[in-house]
Structures are given as structure tokens and as C-alpha cells.
Amino acid sequence: MNNKKTSSAVELNPALVNKKSKWKLLGKQKMLVLMSVPFVLYVILFRYVPLWGWTMAFQDYKPYKTFSQQEWIGFKWFVDLFKDKEFLISLRNTVGMSIITMILGYITAIVLAVFMNEVRLLGVKRFVQTVSYLPHFLSWIIVTGLVANALSVEDGILNEILLGLGFVDKPIQWLAEQKYFWHIIGWTYVWKEVGWNTIVYLGAMTAIDPCLYEAAEIDGCGRLRKIWHITLPGIKPTIIIMMIMSAGHLLDANFEMPYLLQNGLILDVAEQIDMYVLKYGFSLSKYGLATAAGIFKNAVNILVLLLANWLAKKSGEERLI
């Protein structure tokens, strides 16, 4: 009798049924669950446990004192952060380099993906894919060395080409003039990552129904009109999602390249937030100020991500959450 009551109660309660079915599904996929355990532990240990260190942003942190002995000072470091002219300059540089990199990266990746989708010669397509993908597998240190050599005043290949074509009368000091630095960062990122970034868009293009192209061709549409009216609208949801994800990295400007290419002549446009944190956290031992800068950076990234997602939702577009 009791068993009948229990079974009837479960049937009448959808929450209990759903809970039971979820545990049953986990039991069937126990090998997948076990395989995911190391990755979950990795995320917890290296992503969430270090968040304990954020407490330094609210302390007058001294390494020789225990946690209970630290002096709590509230938001003093955050106030000092925005009074520091050097931080404001690094914030400007970070946003500037990120925006240039994002715009160039998006436009070039979409254009290259459309180009490769339209190429019918398989050999040409594979060659372009291989050449554009290869730089992704180079480390930023190697890429920085290549860029420094290519932009060298004495024997840089870029200056040699410009001089040979008669576009300039004397070599340009690319890495000594501030007006060039952000563009060097942006175009170098494009050269390194454009091929890799096209993979997502090419995958989205394969999901477009070929019948749409056939119908457009019957209606007399050329390649450009098919690209404009079929291909680009077909990958629009992917473009929106990728833009939302990139918005969450607004203050994550590439650290290695500005750090390795910087010099005294362009320091005012090269220093970004990560370099500011490195300088004050390790060189000057101002751990609280450096931690406050890191918290600010992550908070802004999260807020921009949520804002971009909200705008996409309001516009009726695809969104992450």
C-alpha cells in the first residue's frame, strides 16, 4: 500500500520525476562524468580558488603578515587607482588596442571565410587555408621577433619594399613613432589569427541550405548578390554570438606583443592594464593596487559581456544567455 502511495506521489510531482530522470541519465553517462572530473578540478583549482587573492585589494597587504593580521582599508586602492594618471593611460591604451584588434579581426575573418566559401578550385582553397592557419600555431614571442625584423629601419622587409616602389624617400621608424603602434598590434593579430577565426564562419556556412543558392541563381542573382542576401544573413547568428563573446574580452588586449615591442619612445601608447599590474604587483610590490586593477578589468569585461548580450536580446538577435 505504501509503495503505491509513493509511486503515485512521484507521478503527480513533475519535479521528482525530472530529478529522478536526471540522475538516471547521469548513471548512463558515468564514463563521461568521470572523464570531466579532471577538467572540473582544474577550473576550480586554477580559476576559482585564486579568487581568494582578491582580498588583497581591500587590505594594506604585507607579505610577512598572516591573513588575520592584515589591515583592512576598504576601497582605498580603487580610489587611488582612478587618481593615477598612469592607470588611466593604460586603460585608454587597452581599450584602443582591443577595439582596433576586434574590428580588424572580425572584418578580415568574415571576408576570408566568404572568399574561401566561394572558391571552387579545391587546390587553391586548401593552399589558402594552410597558409592562413599556420601563423596561429606560432608563439607570440616568435611572432614578435618576426614583426621586429620586418619593421626594422636598417634591413626590414617592409621598408625595403616601400623604398623600392618609391613610396617613401627614407626608412620609416615603425617602432619609434606612437601613431603606428596600435595599428601594428592590430594587423599582426590579423595575420596570426585570421585563418583560425574563419573556421567558425566556414562551419556556419556549411549549414546554409544549397537550395537557396540554386533558387537565387534561377532568379538571376550573381555571386555578390548571393553573398549579400544568402551567405551573410545565414551566418548572422554566428557573427552576433562571436561579437558578444569578444565583448567580454574588451580589456584583455594581447599582453605579450605590446610588452615585447615596447620601448621608451612609445611607452605612452604601449602600456596596458596587464603591464600595469605586472609593474605595480611585482616590481613595486604594491599588491593591493595591482589586485584592484585586476578586479576592475574583470568586472568591466563581465559588465560589457552582459550589456552586449542584453542589446542582442533587445534587438531580437541570437544571444548567449
C-alpha positions as a LaTeX table, in Angstrom:
\begin{tabular}{lrrr}
\hline
Residue & $x$ (\AA) & $y$ (\AA) & $z$ (\AA) \\
\hline
Met1 & 0.00 & 0.00 & 0.00 \\
Asn2 & 2.83 & 2.40 & 0.93 \\
Asn3 & 4.67 & 1.60 & $-2.30$ \\
Lys4 & 1.55 & 2.52 & $-4.32$ \\
Lys5 & 1.29 & 5.85 & $-2.47$ \\
Thr6 & 4.95 & 6.64 & $-3.09$ \\
Ser7 & 4.72 & 5.82 & $-6.79$ \\
Ser8 & 1.56 & 7.90 & $-7.19$ \\
Ala9 & 3.19 & 10.83 & $-5.40$ \\
Val10 & 6.17 & 10.68 & $-7.73$ \\
Glu11 & 3.88 & 10.57 & $-10.76$ \\
Leu12 & 1.96 & 13.62 & $-9.51$ \\
Asn13 & 5.14 & 15.62 & $-8.81$ \\
Pro14 & 6.95 & 16.52 & $-12.08$ \\
Ala15 & 9.94 & 17.88 & $-10.14$ \\
Leu16 & 10.61 & 14.48 & $-8.59$ \\
Val17 & 10.25 & 12.80 & $-11.97$ \\
Asn18 & 12.69 & 15.23 & $-13.59$ \\
Lys19 & 15.16 & 14.80 & $-10.73$ \\
Lys20 & 14.96 & 11.04 & $-10.99$ \\
Ser21 & 15.42 & 11.13 & $-14.77$ \\
Lys22 & 18.48 & 13.41 & $-14.43$ \\
Trp23 & 20.18 & 11.02 & $-12.02$ \\
Lys24 & 19.28 & 8.13 & $-14.31$ \\
Leu25 & 20.84 & 9.99 & $-17.26$ \\
Leu26 & 24.00 & 10.66 & $-15.25$ \\
Gly27 & 24.18 & 6.97 & $-14.38$ \\
Lys28 & 24.05 & 6.07 & $-18.06$ \\
Gln29 & 26.80 & 8.58 & $-18.86$ \\
Lys30 & 29.04 & 7.83 & $-15.88$ \\
Met31 & 32.13 & 7.43 & $-18.07$ \\
Leu32 & 31.66 & 10.91 & $-19.50$ \\
Val33 & 31.19 & 12.26 & $-15.99$ \\
Leu34 & 34.40 & 10.60 & $-14.82$ \\
Met35 & 36.29 & 11.98 & $-17.83$ \\
Ser36 & 35.10 & 15.50 & $-16.98$ \\
Val37 & 36.25 & 15.35 & $-13.35$ \\
Pro38 & 39.90 & 16.39 & $-14.05$ \\
Phe39 & 38.74 & 19.39 & $-16.07$ \\
Val40 & 36.28 & 20.46 & $-13.37$ \\
Leu41 & 39.01 & 20.19 & $-10.74$ \\
Tyr42 & 41.35 & 22.19 & $-12.97$ \\
Val43 & 38.82 & 25.01 & $-13.28$ \\
Ile44 & 38.12 & 25.03 & $-9.55$ \\
Leu45 & 41.78 & 24.97 & $-8.52$ \\
Phe46 & 43.15 & 27.45 & $-11.04$ \\
Arg47 & 40.14 & 29.72 & $-11.70$ \\
Tyr48 & 38.09 & 29.91 & $-8.52$ \\
Val49 & 40.46 & 29.18 & $-5.65$ \\
Pro50 & 42.82 & 32.06 & $-6.67$ \\
Leu51 & 39.89 & 34.47 & $-6.28$ \\
Trp52 & 40.79 & 34.38 & $-2.58$ \\
Gly53 & 43.66 & 36.66 & $-3.52$ \\
Trp54 & 41.19 & 39.41 & $-4.40$ \\
Thr55 & 41.02 & 40.21 & $-0.71$ \\
Met56 & 44.38 & 41.99 & $-1.13$ \\
Ala57 & 42.55 & 44.78 & $-2.98$ \\
Phe58 & 40.83 & 45.68 & 0.31 \\
Gln59 & 43.88 & 45.34 & 2.55 \\
Asp60 & 47.13 & 47.15 & 3.18 \\
Tyr61 & 48.72 & 43.84 & 2.29 \\
Lys62 & 52.05 & 42.89 & 3.85 \\
Pro63 & 53.57 & 39.54 & 2.77 \\
Tyr64 & 55.10 & 38.89 & 6.18 \\
Lys65 & 51.74 & 39.10 & 7.96 \\
Thr66 & 49.11 & 36.39 & 8.24 \\
Phe67 & 45.59 & 36.91 & 6.88 \\
Ser68 & 44.19 & 37.79 & 10.31 \\
Gln69 & 46.92 & 40.38 & 10.86 \\
Gln70 & 46.30 & 42.30 & 7.64 \\
Glu71 & 44.87 & 45.82 & 7.90 \\
Trp72 & 41.57 & 46.28 & 6.05 \\
Ile73 & 41.32 & 49.63 & 4.25 \\
Gly74 & 38.11 & 49.29 & 2.23 \\
Phe75 & 38.13 & 50.79 & $-1.28$ \\
Lys76 & 41.24 & 52.94 & $-0.83$ \\
Trp77 & 43.17 & 51.17 & $-3.60$ \\
Phe78 & 40.28 & 51.60 & $-6.04$ \\
Val79 & 40.14 & 55.33 & $-5.30$ \\
Asp80 & 43.91 & 55.62 & $-5.76$ \\
Leu81 & 43.62 & 53.65 & $-8.98$ \\
Phe82 & 41.48 & 56.27 & $-10.68$ \\
Lys83 & 43.64 & 59.09 & $-9.35$ \\
Asp84 & 46.68 & 57.53 & $-11.00$ \\
Lys85 & 47.32 & 59.09 & $-14.39$ \\
Glu86 & 49.42 & 56.11 & $-15.45$ \\
Phe87 & 46.49 & 53.75 & $-14.92$ \\
Leu88 & 44.15 & 55.95 & $-16.93$ \\
Ile89 & 46.67 & 56.00 & $-19.79$ \\
Ser90 & 47.00 & 52.20 & $-19.65$ \\
Leu91 & 43.19 & 51.91 & $-19.66$ \\
Arg92 & 42.99 & 54.11 & $-22.76$ \\
Asn93 & 45.68 & 52.08 & $-24.50$ \\
Thr94 & 44.00 & 48.79 & $-23.63$ \\
Val95 & 40.62 & 49.89 & $-24.97$ \\
Gly96 & 42.17 & 51.39 & $-28.10$ \\
Met97 & 44.20 & 48.30 & $-28.98$ \\
Ser98 & 41.27 & 45.98 & $-28.21$ \\
Ile99 & 38.82 & 47.89 & $-30.40$ \\
Ile100 & 41.23 & 48.06 & $-33.34$ \\
Thr101 & 42.05 & 44.36 & $-32.98$ \\
Met102 & 38.39 & 43.34 & $-32.71$ \\
Ile103 & 37.26 & 45.39 & $-35.72$ \\
Leu104 & 40.11 & 44.25 & $-37.96$ \\
Gly105 & 39.81 & 40.66 & $-36.74$ \\
Tyr106 & 36.06 & 40.45 & $-37.43$ \\
Ile107 & 36.08 & 42.08 & $-40.84$ \\
Thr108 & 39.06 & 40.13 & $-42.18$ \\
Ala109 & 37.84 & 36.77 & $-40.80$ \\
Ile110 & 34.38 & 37.16 & $-42.38$ \\
Val111 & 35.81 & 38.35 & $-45.71$ \\
Leu112 & 38.31 & 35.48 & $-45.86$ \\
Ala113 & 35.63 & 32.94 & $-44.92$ \\
Val114 & 33.34 & 34.22 & $-47.69$ \\
Phe115 & 36.26 & 34.12 & $-50.15$ \\
Met116 & 37.16 & 30.52 & $-49.28$ \\
Asn117 & 33.50 & 29.52 & $-49.47$ \\
Glu118 & 33.26 & 30.92 & $-52.99$ \\
Val119 & 36.47 & 29.33 & $-54.30$ \\
Arg120 & 35.65 & 26.28 & $-56.38$ \\
Leu121 & 39.22 & 25.12 & $-57.09$ \\
Leu122 & 39.97 & 22.68 & $-54.27$ \\
Gly123 & 43.74 & 23.09 & $-54.58$ \\
Val124 & 43.57 & 26.87 & $-54.25$ \\
Lys125 & 41.20 & 26.59 & $-51.31$ \\
Arg126 & 43.48 & 24.18 & $-49.44$ \\
Phe127 & 46.52 & 26.35 & $-50.13$ \\
Val128 & 44.82 & 29.47 & $-48.76$ \\
Gln129 & 43.56 & 27.57 & $-45.71$ \\
Thr130 & 47.02 & 26.16 & $-44.94$ \\
Val131 & 48.82 & 29.47 & $-45.37$ \\
Ser132 & 46.28 & 31.37 & $-43.26$ \\
Tyr133 & 46.11 & 28.74 & $-40.49$ \\
Leu134 & 49.86 & 28.24 & $-39.95$ \\
Pro135 & 50.64 & 31.52 & $-38.09$ \\
His136 & 48.12 & 30.56 & $-35.39$ \\
Phe137 & 50.47 & 27.83 & $-34.18$ \\
Leu138 & 53.40 & 30.21 & $-33.70$ \\
Ser139 & 54.02 & 31.59 & $-30.23$ \\
Trp140 & 53.67 & 35.32 & $-29.70$ \\
Ile141 & 57.39 & 35.55 & $-28.92$ \\
Ile142 & 58.26 & 34.19 & $-32.37$ \\
Val143 & 55.66 & 36.44 & $-34.00$ \\
Thr144 & 57.04 & 39.47 & $-32.15$ \\
Gly145 & 60.54 & 38.66 & $-33.37$ \\
Leu146 & 59.31 & 38.37 & $-36.95$ \\
Val147 & 57.48 & 41.70 & $-36.68$ \\
Ala148 & 60.50 & 43.45 & $-35.19$ \\
Asn149 & 62.70 & 42.17 & $-38.02$ \\
Ala150 & 60.16 & 43.05 & $-40.71$ \\
Leu151 & 59.80 & 46.61 & $-39.38$ \\
Ser152 & 63.48 & 47.19 & $-38.79$ \\
Val153 & 64.83 & 50.54 & $-40.03$ \\
Glu154 & 68.08 & 49.10 & $-41.42$ \\
Asp155 & 67.06 & 45.94 & $-43.27$ \\
Gly156 & 63.34 & 45.49 & $-42.58$ \\
Ile157 & 61.46 & 43.97 & $-45.49$ \\
Leu158 & 58.62 & 46.50 & $-45.28$ \\
Asn159 & 60.94 & 49.48 & $-45.59$ \\
Glu160 & 62.81 & 47.76 & $-48.42$ \\
Ile161 & 59.56 & 47.28 & $-50.35$ \\
Leu162 & 58.38 & 50.86 & $-49.78$ \\
Leu163 & 61.76 & 52.27 & $-50.80$ \\
Gly164 & 61.93 & 50.03 & $-53.84$ \\
Leu165 & 58.47 & 51.10 & $-55.03$ \\
Gly166 & 59.27 & 54.75 & $-54.39$ \\
Phe167 & 56.50 & 55.31 & $-51.84$ \\
Val168 & 58.94 & 56.77 & $-49.28$ \\
Asp169 & 62.25 & 58.60 & $-49.52$ \\
Lys170 & 63.76 & 57.25 & $-46.33$ \\
Pro171 & 63.07 & 54.29 & $-43.99$ \\
Ile172 & 60.17 & 54.71 & $-41.55$ \\
Gln173 & 60.85 & 54.10 & $-37.88$ \\
Trp174 & 57.76 & 51.99 & $-37.34$ \\
Leu175 & 58.53 & 51.05 & $-33.74$ \\
Ala176 & 59.66 & 54.52 & $-32.70$ \\
Glu177 & 56.55 & 56.52 & $-33.63$ \\
Gln178 & 53.46 & 56.32 & $-31.45$ \\
Lys179 & 50.93 & 56.78 & $-34.27$ \\
Tyr180 & 51.83 & 53.41 & $-35.80$ \\
Phe181 & 51.92 & 51.20 & $-32.72$ \\
Trp182 & 48.23 & 50.31 & $-32.26$ \\
His183 & 47.86 & 49.53 & $-35.96$ \\
Ile184 & 50.93 & 47.30 & $-35.83$ \\
Ile185 & 49.34 & 45.37 & $-32.97$ \\
Gly186 & 46.02 & 45.07 & $-34.81$ \\
Trp187 & 47.37 & 43.94 & $-38.18$ \\
Thr188 & 49.80 & 41.50 & $-36.57$ \\
Tyr189 & 46.87 & 39.91 & $-34.73$ \\
Val190 & 45.03 & 39.66 & $-38.06$ \\
Trp191 & 47.99 & 37.96 & $-39.73$ \\
Lys192 & 48.32 & 35.45 & $-36.89$ \\
Glu193 & 44.68 & 34.61 & $-36.18$ \\
Val194 & 42.59 & 35.40 & $-39.26$ \\
Gly195 & 42.82 & 31.88 & $-40.68$ \\
Trp196 & 41.90 & 30.27 & $-37.38$ \\
Asn197 & 38.96 & 32.66 & $-36.85$ \\
Thr198 & 37.46 & 31.72 & $-40.21$ \\
Ile199 & 36.83 & 28.13 & $-39.07$ \\
Val200 & 33.68 & 29.10 & $-37.15$ \\
Tyr201 & 32.23 & 31.06 & $-40.06$ \\
Leu202 & 33.05 & 28.34 & $-42.58$ \\
Gly203 & 31.28 & 25.86 & $-40.31$ \\
Ala204 & 28.24 & 28.13 & $-40.19$ \\
Met205 & 28.21 & 28.42 & $-43.99$ \\
Thr206 & 28.00 & 24.65 & $-44.39$ \\
Ala207 & 24.64 & 24.75 & $-42.58$ \\
Ile208 & 23.10 & 27.05 & $-45.23$ \\
Asp209 & 20.65 & 25.19 & $-47.48$ \\
Pro210 & 22.17 & 24.84 & $-51.02$ \\
Cys211 & 18.67 & 25.13 & $-52.45$ \\
Leu212 & 18.72 & 28.82 & $-51.55$ \\
Tyr213 & 21.70 & 29.39 & $-53.82$ \\
Glu214 & 20.06 & 27.40 & $-56.62$ \\
Ala215 & 16.85 & 29.41 & $-56.33$ \\
Ala216 & 18.80 & 32.68 & $-56.33$ \\
Glu217 & 20.74 & 31.61 & $-59.41$ \\
Ile218 & 17.48 & 30.81 & $-61.22$ \\
Asp219 & 16.25 & 34.30 & $-60.32$ \\
Gly220 & 19.34 & 35.76 & $-61.95$ \\
Cys221 & 21.40 & 36.62 & $-58.86$ \\
Gly222 & 25.16 & 36.88 & $-59.31$ \\
Arg223 & 27.78 & 35.90 & $-56.76$ \\
Leu224 & 27.79 & 39.22 & $-54.95$ \\
Arg225 & 24.01 & 39.26 & $-54.53$ \\
Lys226 & 24.03 & 35.66 & $-53.30$ \\
Ile227 & 26.70 & 36.55 & $-50.77$ \\
Trp228 & 24.78 & 39.62 & $-49.62$ \\
His229 & 21.31 & 38.07 & $-49.48$ \\
Ile230 & 22.07 & 34.44 & $-48.53$ \\
Thr231 & 25.58 & 33.85 & $-47.14$ \\
Leu232 & 25.85 & 36.82 & $-44.78$ \\
Pro233 & 22.28 & 36.50 & $-43.40$ \\
Gly234 & 22.92 & 32.77 & $-43.00$ \\
Ile235 & 25.93 & 33.33 & $-40.74$ \\
Lys236 & 24.47 & 36.39 & $-38.98$ \\
Pro237 & 23.61 & 34.47 & $-35.76$ \\
Thr238 & 27.20 & 33.19 & $-35.59$ \\
Ile239 & 28.56 & 36.71 & $-36.13$ \\
Ile240 & 26.38 & 38.06 & $-33.30$ \\
Ile241 & 27.44 & 35.29 & $-30.90$ \\
Met242 & 31.12 & 35.81 & $-31.70$ \\
Met243 & 30.75 & 39.55 & $-31.19$ \\
Ile244 & 29.12 & 39.03 & $-27.78$ \\
Met245 & 31.91 & 36.66 & $-26.73$ \\
Ser246 & 34.58 & 39.11 & $-27.89$ \\
Ala247 & 32.89 & 41.94 & $-26.00$ \\
Gly248 & 33.73 & 40.06 & $-22.80$ \\
His249 & 37.43 & 40.48 & $-23.62$ \\
Leu250 & 37.40 & 44.25 & $-24.14$ \\
Leu251 & 40.14 & 44.81 & $-21.56$ \\
Asp252 & 42.07 & 41.65 & $-22.44$ \\
Ala253 & 44.34 & 43.26 & $-25.03$ \\
Asn254 & 47.14 & 40.92 & $-26.03$ \\
Phe255 & 49.83 & 41.20 & $-23.36$ \\
Glu256 & 52.87 & 39.58 & $-24.98$ \\
Met257 & 53.18 & 41.69 & $-28.09$ \\
Pro258 & 52.92 & 45.21 & $-26.56$ \\
Tyr259 & 55.21 & 44.08 & $-23.74$ \\
Leu260 & 57.91 & 42.75 & $-26.09$ \\
Leu261 & 57.68 & 45.57 & $-28.65$ \\
Gln262 & 57.58 & 48.45 & $-26.19$ \\
Asn263 & 60.41 & 50.94 & $-25.84$ \\
Gly264 & 60.90 & 54.31 & $-24.22$ \\
Leu265 & 59.70 & 56.22 & $-27.29$ \\
Ile266 & 56.29 & 54.55 & $-27.48$ \\
Leu267 & 55.68 & 53.62 & $-23.85$ \\
Asp268 & 52.80 & 56.12 & $-23.56$ \\
Val269 & 50.77 & 54.15 & $-26.13$ \\
Ala270 & 52.15 & 50.65 & $-25.41$ \\
Glu271 & 51.49 & 50.16 & $-21.70$ \\
Gln272 & 48.19 & 48.41 & $-21.00$ \\
Ile273 & 46.45 & 47.15 & $-17.86$ \\
Asp274 & 48.23 & 43.79 & $-17.63$ \\
Met275 & 51.59 & 45.55 & $-17.87$ \\
Tyr276 & 50.42 & 48.00 & $-15.20$ \\
Val277 & 49.50 & 45.08 & $-12.91$ \\
Leu278 & 52.86 & 43.41 & $-13.58$ \\
Lys279 & 54.73 & 46.61 & $-12.83$ \\
Tyr280 & 52.98 & 47.50 & $-9.57$ \\
Gly281 & 52.40 & 43.95 & $-8.36$ \\
Phe282 & 55.89 & 42.53 & $-8.84$ \\
Ser283 & 58.32 & 45.38 & $-9.47$ \\
Leu284 & 56.96 & 47.89 & $-6.93$ \\
Ser285 & 55.31 & 45.36 & $-4.56$ \\
Lys286 & 52.05 & 47.34 & $-4.41$ \\
Tyr287 & 49.97 & 44.21 & $-4.29$ \\
Gly288 & 46.73 & 45.89 & $-3.28$ \\
Leu289 & 46.82 & 48.41 & $-6.11$ \\
Ala290 & 47.70 & 45.75 & $-8.69$ \\
Thr291 & 44.90 & 43.49 & $-7.43$ \\
Ala292 & 42.41 & 46.36 & $-7.60$ \\
Ala293 & 43.39 & 46.95 & $-11.23$ \\
Gly294 & 42.86 & 43.26 & $-11.99$ \\
Ile295 & 39.44 & 43.26 & $-10.32$ \\
Phe296 & 38.41 & 46.36 & $-12.25$ \\
Lys297 & 39.48 & 44.76 & $-15.51$ \\
Asn298 & 37.46 & 41.59 & $-14.90$ \\
Ala299 & 34.41 & 43.49 & $-13.64$ \\
Val300 & 34.34 & 45.66 & $-16.78$ \\
Asn301 & 34.69 & 42.62 & $-19.03$ \\
Ile302 & 31.72 & 40.93 & $-17.33$ \\
Leu303 & 29.57 & 44.07 & $-17.49$ \\
Val304 & 30.36 & 44.63 & $-21.17$ \\
Leu305 & 29.55 & 40.98 & $-21.91$ \\
Leu306 & 26.17 & 41.26 & $-20.15$ \\
Leu307 & 25.45 & 44.57 & $-21.89$ \\
Ala308 & 26.23 & 43.12 & $-25.32$ \\
Asn309 & 24.04 & 40.11 & $-24.58$ \\
Trp310 & 21.19 & 42.39 & $-23.41$ \\
Leu311 & 21.43 & 44.54 & $-26.53$ \\
Ala312 & 21.32 & 41.43 & $-28.72$ \\
Lys313 & 18.24 & 40.24 & $-26.85$ \\
Lys314 & 16.50 & 43.60 & $-27.23$ \\
Ser315 & 17.30 & 43.58 & $-30.95$ \\
Gly316 & 15.81 & 40.12 & $-31.37$ \\
Glu317 & 19.17 & 38.56 & $-32.29$ \\
Glu318 & 20.91 & 35.44 & $-31.04$ \\
Arg319 & 22.37 & 35.68 & $-27.54$ \\
Leu320 & 24.44 & 33.67 & $-25.11$ \\
Ile321 & 22.11 & 33.75 & $-22.11$ \\
\hline
\end{tabular}
